[in-house]
Amino acid sequence: QVQLVESGGGLAQPGGSLRLSCAASGFTFSNYAMSWARQAPGKGLEWVSGIYRNGTPTYYTDSVKGRFTISRDNAKNILYLQMNSLKPEDTAVYYCRKGGVRRGIMAEYRGQGTQVTVSS
């Protein structure tokens, strides 16, 4: 069955960096676009970034452009999200998703999520 396991979350200071990873199994990873979404406390799920199966093109929500970078390693079945210049408003649970490459496109499956907290 499909499994998406996120890791790499934690506490970071404003201006700091974190790298999220998502280990995928149960499907042919290289055949699918992937995405990241997040849910802040008391808010709905927000699409953050998407990447096509070969690694390009990539897409970002405006609030993370220039700070976050999505990438993938199809040989290792891993999706990444490099997050730099973190802000308190980036605090959320981050989810790795199969599909959902752009805002408004439904994802087929998502992982359990990893908590990111940005605070001094």
PDB file of C-alpha atoms in Angstrom:
ATOM      1  CA  GLN A   1       0.000   0.000   0.000  1.00  0.00           C
ATOM      2  CA  VAL A   2       1.050   3.612  -0.443  1.00  0.00           C
ATOM      3  CA  GLN A   3       3.219   4.948   2.351  1.00  0.00           C
ATOM      4  CA  LEU A   4       4.565   8.460   2.708  1.00  0.00           C
ATOM      5  CA  VAL A   5       6.703   9.073   5.783  1.00  0.00           C
ATOM      6  CA  GLU A   6       7.809  12.620   6.513  1.00  0.00           C
ATOM      7  CA  SER A   7      10.797  13.545   8.657  1.00  0.00           C
ATOM      8  CA  GLY A   8      13.010  16.523   9.387  1.00  0.00           C
ATOM      9  CA  GLY A   9      10.574  18.776  11.183  1.00  0.00           C
ATOM     10  CA  GLY A  10      11.324  20.428  14.483  1.00  0.00           C
ATOM     11  CA  LEU A  11      11.991  23.774  16.120  1.00  0.00           C
ATOM     12  CA  ALA A  12      13.834  26.467  14.208  1.00  0.00           C
ATOM     13  CA  GLN A  13      14.572  30.096  14.937  1.00  0.00           C
ATOM     14  CA  PRO A  14      13.330  32.843  12.637  1.00  0.00           C
ATOM     15  CA  GLY A  15      15.777  33.084   9.767  1.00  0.00           C
ATOM     16  CA  GLY A  16      16.842  29.496  10.226  1.00  0.00           C
ATOM     17  CA  SER A  17      16.578  26.472   7.965  1.00  0.00           C
ATOM     18  CA  LEU A  18      15.116  22.992   7.976  1.00  0.00           C
ATOM     19  CA  ARG A  19      15.030  20.255   5.362  1.00  0.00           C
ATOM     20  CA  LEU A  20      12.012  17.996   5.229  1.00  0.00           C
ATOM     21  CA  SER A  21      12.214  14.535   3.681  1.00  0.00           C
ATOM     22  CA  CYS A  22       9.467  12.187   2.586  1.00  0.00           C
ATOM     23  CA  ALA A  23      10.197   8.508   2.031  1.00  0.00           C
ATOM     24  CA  ALA A  24       7.754   7.013  -0.448  1.00  0.00           C
ATOM     25  CA  SER A  25       6.864   3.362  -0.962  1.00  0.00           C
ATOM     26  CA  GLY A  26       4.076   1.205  -2.325  1.00  0.00           C
ATOM     27  CA  PHE A  27       3.942   2.856  -5.737  1.00  0.00           C
ATOM     28  CA  THR A  28       6.269   3.764  -8.604  1.00  0.00           C
ATOM     29  CA  PHE A  29       7.511   7.091  -7.222  1.00  0.00           C
ATOM     30  CA  SER A  30       9.138   8.252 -10.450  1.00  0.00           C
ATOM     31  CA  ASN A  31       5.804   8.054 -12.279  1.00  0.00           C
ATOM     32  CA  TYR A  32       4.031  10.616 -10.114  1.00  0.00           C
ATOM     33  CA  ALA A  33       4.067  14.313  -9.457  1.00  0.00           C
ATOM     34  CA  MET A  34       4.387  15.092  -5.764  1.00  0.00           C
ATOM     35  CA  SER A  35       3.664  18.020  -3.511  1.00  0.00           C
ATOM     36  CA  TRP A  36       3.910  19.496  -0.047  1.00  0.00           C
ATOM     37  CA  ALA A  37       1.031  21.077   1.846  1.00  0.00           C
ATOM     38  CA  ARG A  38       0.804  22.495   5.354  1.00  0.00           C
ATOM     39  CA  GLN A  39      -1.767  23.167   8.013  1.00  0.00           C
ATOM     40  CA  ALA A  40      -1.212  25.887  10.580  1.00  0.00           C
ATOM     41  CA  PRO A  41      -3.012  25.801  13.941  1.00  0.00           C
ATOM     42  CA  GLY A  42      -6.668  26.675  13.498  1.00  0.00           C
ATOM     43  CA  LYS A  43      -6.383  26.977   9.710  1.00  0.00           C
ATOM     44  CA  GLY A  44      -7.172  24.859   6.691  1.00  0.00           C
ATOM     45  CA  LEU A  45      -4.793  22.857   4.556  1.00  0.00           C
ATOM     46  CA  GLU A  46      -2.608  25.066   2.356  1.00  0.00           C
ATOM     47  CA  TRP A  47      -0.805  23.862  -0.789  1.00  0.00           C
ATOM     48  CA  VAL A  48       2.863  24.863  -0.563  1.00  0.00           C
ATOM     49  CA  SER A  49       4.813  23.415  -3.486  1.00  0.00           C
ATOM     50  CA  GLY A  50       4.683  20.832  -6.260  1.00  0.00           C
ATOM     51  CA  ILE A  51       7.106  19.020  -8.521  1.00  0.00           C
ATOM     52  CA  TYR A  52       6.597  16.973 -11.652  1.00  0.00           C
ATOM     53  CA  ARG A  53       7.856  13.426 -11.917  1.00  0.00           C
ATOM     54  CA  ASN A  54      11.162  14.293 -13.597  1.00  0.00           C
ATOM     55  CA  GLY A  55      11.921  17.157 -11.225  1.00  0.00           C
ATOM     56  CA  THR A  56      10.776  19.985 -13.427  1.00  0.00           C
ATOM     57  CA  PRO A  57       8.836  22.194 -13.488  1.00  0.00           C
ATOM     58  CA  THR A  58       8.312  23.156  -9.884  1.00  0.00           C
ATOM     59  CA  TYR A  59       5.684  25.408  -8.350  1.00  0.00           C
ATOM     60  CA  TYR A  60       5.429  27.403  -5.117  1.00  0.00           C
ATOM     61  CA  THR A  61       2.845  29.373  -3.265  1.00  0.00           C
ATOM     62  CA  ASP A  62       3.753  33.068  -3.237  1.00  0.00           C
ATOM     63  CA  SER A  63       4.553  33.220   0.469  1.00  0.00           C
ATOM     64  CA  VAL A  64       7.444  30.727   0.152  1.00  0.00           C
ATOM     65  CA  LYS A  65       8.900  31.664  -3.240  1.00  0.00           C
ATOM     66  CA  GLY A  66      12.613  32.343  -2.996  1.00  0.00           C
ATOM     67  CA  ARG A  67      12.821  30.674   0.432  1.00  0.00           C
ATOM     68  CA  PHE A  68      11.696  27.069  -0.111  1.00  0.00           C
ATOM     69  CA  THR A  69      12.997  24.586  -2.678  1.00  0.00           C
ATOM     70  CA  ILE A  70      11.282  21.341  -3.578  1.00  0.00           C
ATOM     71  CA  SER A  71      13.301  18.498  -5.063  1.00  0.00           C
ATOM     72  CA  ARG A  72      13.198  14.747  -5.461  1.00  0.00           C
ATOM     73  CA  ASP A  73      15.527  11.761  -5.766  1.00  0.00           C
ATOM     74  CA  ASN A  74      13.767   9.199  -7.927  1.00  0.00           C
ATOM     75  CA  ALA A  75      16.520   6.633  -7.355  1.00  0.00           C
ATOM     76  CA  LYS A  76      15.909   6.748  -3.593  1.00  0.00           C
ATOM     77  CA  ASN A  77      12.140   7.446  -3.704  1.00  0.00           C
ATOM     78  CA  ILE A  78      12.517  10.557  -1.570  1.00  0.00           C
ATOM     79  CA  LEU A  79      10.870  13.958  -1.822  1.00  0.00           C
ATOM     80  CA  TYR A  80      12.511  16.971  -0.171  1.00  0.00           C
ATOM     81  CA  LEU A  81      11.569  20.464   0.914  1.00  0.00           C
ATOM     82  CA  GLN A  82      14.466  22.756   1.772  1.00  0.00           C
ATOM     83  CA  MET A  83      13.156  25.625   3.870  1.00  0.00           C
ATOM     84  CA  ASN A  84      15.366  28.677   4.375  1.00  0.00           C
ATOM     85  CA  SER A  85      14.758  32.085   5.950  1.00  0.00           C
ATOM     86  CA  LEU A  86      12.005  30.589   8.057  1.00  0.00           C
ATOM     87  CA  LYS A  87       9.336  32.858   9.517  1.00  0.00           C
ATOM     88  CA  PRO A  88       6.968  32.315  12.455  1.00  0.00           C
ATOM     89  CA  GLU A  89       4.097  32.129   9.960  1.00  0.00           C
ATOM     90  CA  ASP A  90       5.687  29.007   8.478  1.00  0.00           C
ATOM     91  CA  THR A  91       4.743  27.154  11.661  1.00  0.00           C
ATOM     92  CA  ALA A  92       2.507  24.260  10.639  1.00  0.00           C
ATOM     93  CA  VAL A  93       2.250  20.546  10.154  1.00  0.00           C
ATOM     94  CA  TYR A  94       3.784  19.770   6.776  1.00  0.00           C
ATOM     95  CA  TYR A  95       2.402  16.940   4.665  1.00  0.00           C
ATOM     96  CA  CYS A  96       3.975  15.081   1.783  1.00  0.00           C
ATOM     97  CA  ARG A  97       1.436  14.217  -0.906  1.00  0.00           C
ATOM     98  CA  LYS A  98       1.164  11.962  -3.924  1.00  0.00           C
ATOM     99  CA  GLY A  99      -0.165  14.207  -6.653  1.00  0.00           C
ATOM    100  CA  GLY A 100      -1.611  17.654  -6.068  1.00  0.00           C
ATOM    101  CA  VAL A 101       1.225  19.262  -8.003  1.00  0.00           C
ATOM    102  CA  ARG A 102      -0.524  22.631  -8.273  1.00  0.00           C
ATOM    103  CA  ARG A 103      -2.996  24.523  -6.166  1.00  0.00           C
ATOM    104  CA  GLY A 104      -6.504  23.216  -6.729  1.00  0.00           C
ATOM    105  CA  ILE A 105      -5.429  19.783  -7.973  1.00  0.00           C
ATOM    106  CA  MET A 106      -6.499  17.015  -5.622  1.00  0.00           C
ATOM    107  CA  ALA A 107      -3.837  14.831  -4.066  1.00  0.00           C
ATOM    108  CA  GLU A 108      -4.379  11.071  -4.033  1.00  0.00           C
ATOM    109  CA  TYR A 109      -2.724  10.428  -0.694  1.00  0.00           C
ATOM    110  CA  ARG A 110      -0.837  12.224   2.028  1.00  0.00           C
ATOM    111  CA  GLY A 111       1.464  11.213   4.851  1.00  0.00           C
ATOM    112  CA  GLN A 112       0.981  11.687   8.583  1.00  0.00           C
ATOM    113  CA  GLY A 113       2.843  14.974   8.609  1.00  0.00           C
ATOM    114  CA  THR A 114       5.796  16.496  10.436  1.00  0.00           C
ATOM    115  CA  GLN A 115       5.576  19.490  12.767  1.00  0.00           C
ATOM    116  CA  VAL A 116       7.582  22.612  11.957  1.00  0.00           C
ATOM    117  CA  THR A 117       7.717  25.306  14.622  1.00  0.00           C
ATOM    118  CA  VAL A 118       9.474  28.606  13.987  1.00  0.00           C
ATOM    119  CA  SER A 119      10.001  30.572  17.162  1.00  0.00           C
ATOM    120  CA  SER A 120      12.691  32.406  19.068  1.00  0.00           C
TER     121      SER A 120
END
